[in-house]
């Protein structure tokens, strides 16, 4: 695995989102993968995001006023290790602080986000060079709703909501290719959340989420094939609406979200990488039924060779 691809994967951990609620930019669809000749890796991501507005189900954008500030700070810890030559396992632990100050009425909360785990398989190894064949991984993930959701929130504005609120599973693939000073990456992922039932003062309420899908493409350039990398990323995600039954029968609206990203990465050594990341969900106008944020992040990754 080349230096530029290692830098790119560090970047991905700090730019894309999935598993988390639309308001939270702490976790990612990006798989927690070892892609080089390493036995174990540890990644730490610190991010700061700001909600700049919302788009309604019809895709109309409404910006937040100057008197309404909502931000999130997150620390995401990822660990992965090989369990055989081509199989590996990983776990992700996010810590999220959310706050909102609206008309001088401030609410904030700090706590654990949704914890996830992952099993991965190196589907297409890179044992010898090919002009056309990429390196490919297949991954299977699981999600535990340790971060709560808007359905469980006890605070104003739902500030103690730090996740989806449902158990979930995911299946996806990651494809990497390097050509000279350029690198290309494609990520495809599908996930499914499972129903849950809540007891309320009025009776039983069943919440039934559905499927979600995430796609991402990225392009990177390393001047002189060196340790610096400049990268661009574009991702698209969709979520089925949540259906309710019991004391209230209804159906929400689907979510569509576009995210663009910019990265500057540096490979300090073969086992240590840094990345500074920017992402923006307002540049493309096709999102719907979701808050939109702008995020800045710093990612540090340490690797141990086999």
GROMACS .gro file of N, CA and C in nm, residues 27 32 76-79 90-94 114-117:
model
   45
   27UNK      N    1  -1.940   1.001   1.364
   27UNK     CA    2  -1.902   0.871   1.315
   27UNK      C    3  -1.917   0.866   1.165
   32UNK      N    4  -1.355   0.089   0.913
   32UNK     CA    5  -1.236   0.092   0.997
   32UNK      C    6  -1.145  -0.022   0.951
   76UNK      N    7  -1.347   1.054   1.807
   76UNK     CA    8  -1.375   0.918   1.760
   76UNK      C    9  -1.247   0.835   1.768
   77UNK      N   10  -1.257   0.720   1.834
   77UNK     CA   11  -1.144   0.628   1.849
   77UNK      C   12  -1.173   0.501   1.771
   78UNK      N   13  -1.084   0.467   1.678
   78UNK     CA   14  -1.098   0.347   1.596
   78UNK      C   15  -0.978   0.255   1.619
   79UNK      N   16  -1.006   0.128   1.641
   79UNK     CA   17  -0.900   0.028   1.653
   79UNK      C   18  -0.931  -0.090   1.564
   90UNK      N   19  -1.256  -0.477   1.380
   90UNK     CA   20  -1.237  -0.342   1.430
   90UNK      C   21  -1.353  -0.296   1.515
   91UNK      N   22  -1.329  -0.193   1.597
   91UNK     CA   23  -1.433  -0.135   1.682
   91UNK      C   24  -1.418   0.016   1.682
   92UNK      N   25  -1.529   0.088   1.693
   92UNK     CA   26  -1.531   0.234   1.693
   92UNK      C   27  -1.605   0.285   1.815
   93UNK      N   28  -1.542   0.380   1.888
   93UNK     CA   29  -1.601   0.440   2.007
   93UNK      C   30  -1.603   0.592   1.989
   94UNK      N   31  -1.720   0.653   1.972
   94UNK     CA   32  -1.728   0.799   1.959
   94UNK      C   33  -1.774   0.866   2.089
  114UNK      N   34  -2.302   0.620   1.924
  114UNK     CA   35  -2.329   0.481   1.890
  114UNK      C   36  -2.198   0.405   1.869
  115UNK      N   37  -2.184   0.294   1.939
  115UNK     CA   38  -2.066   0.208   1.926
  115UNK      C   39  -2.087   0.110   1.811
  116UNK      N   40  -1.985   0.087   1.731
  116UNK     CA   41  -1.996  -0.004   1.619
  116UNK      C   42  -1.877  -0.098   1.613
  117UNK      N   43  -1.897  -0.213   1.548
  117UNK     CA   44  -1.790  -0.309   1.526
  117UNK      C   45  -1.793  -0.351   1.380
   0.00000   0.00000   0.00000
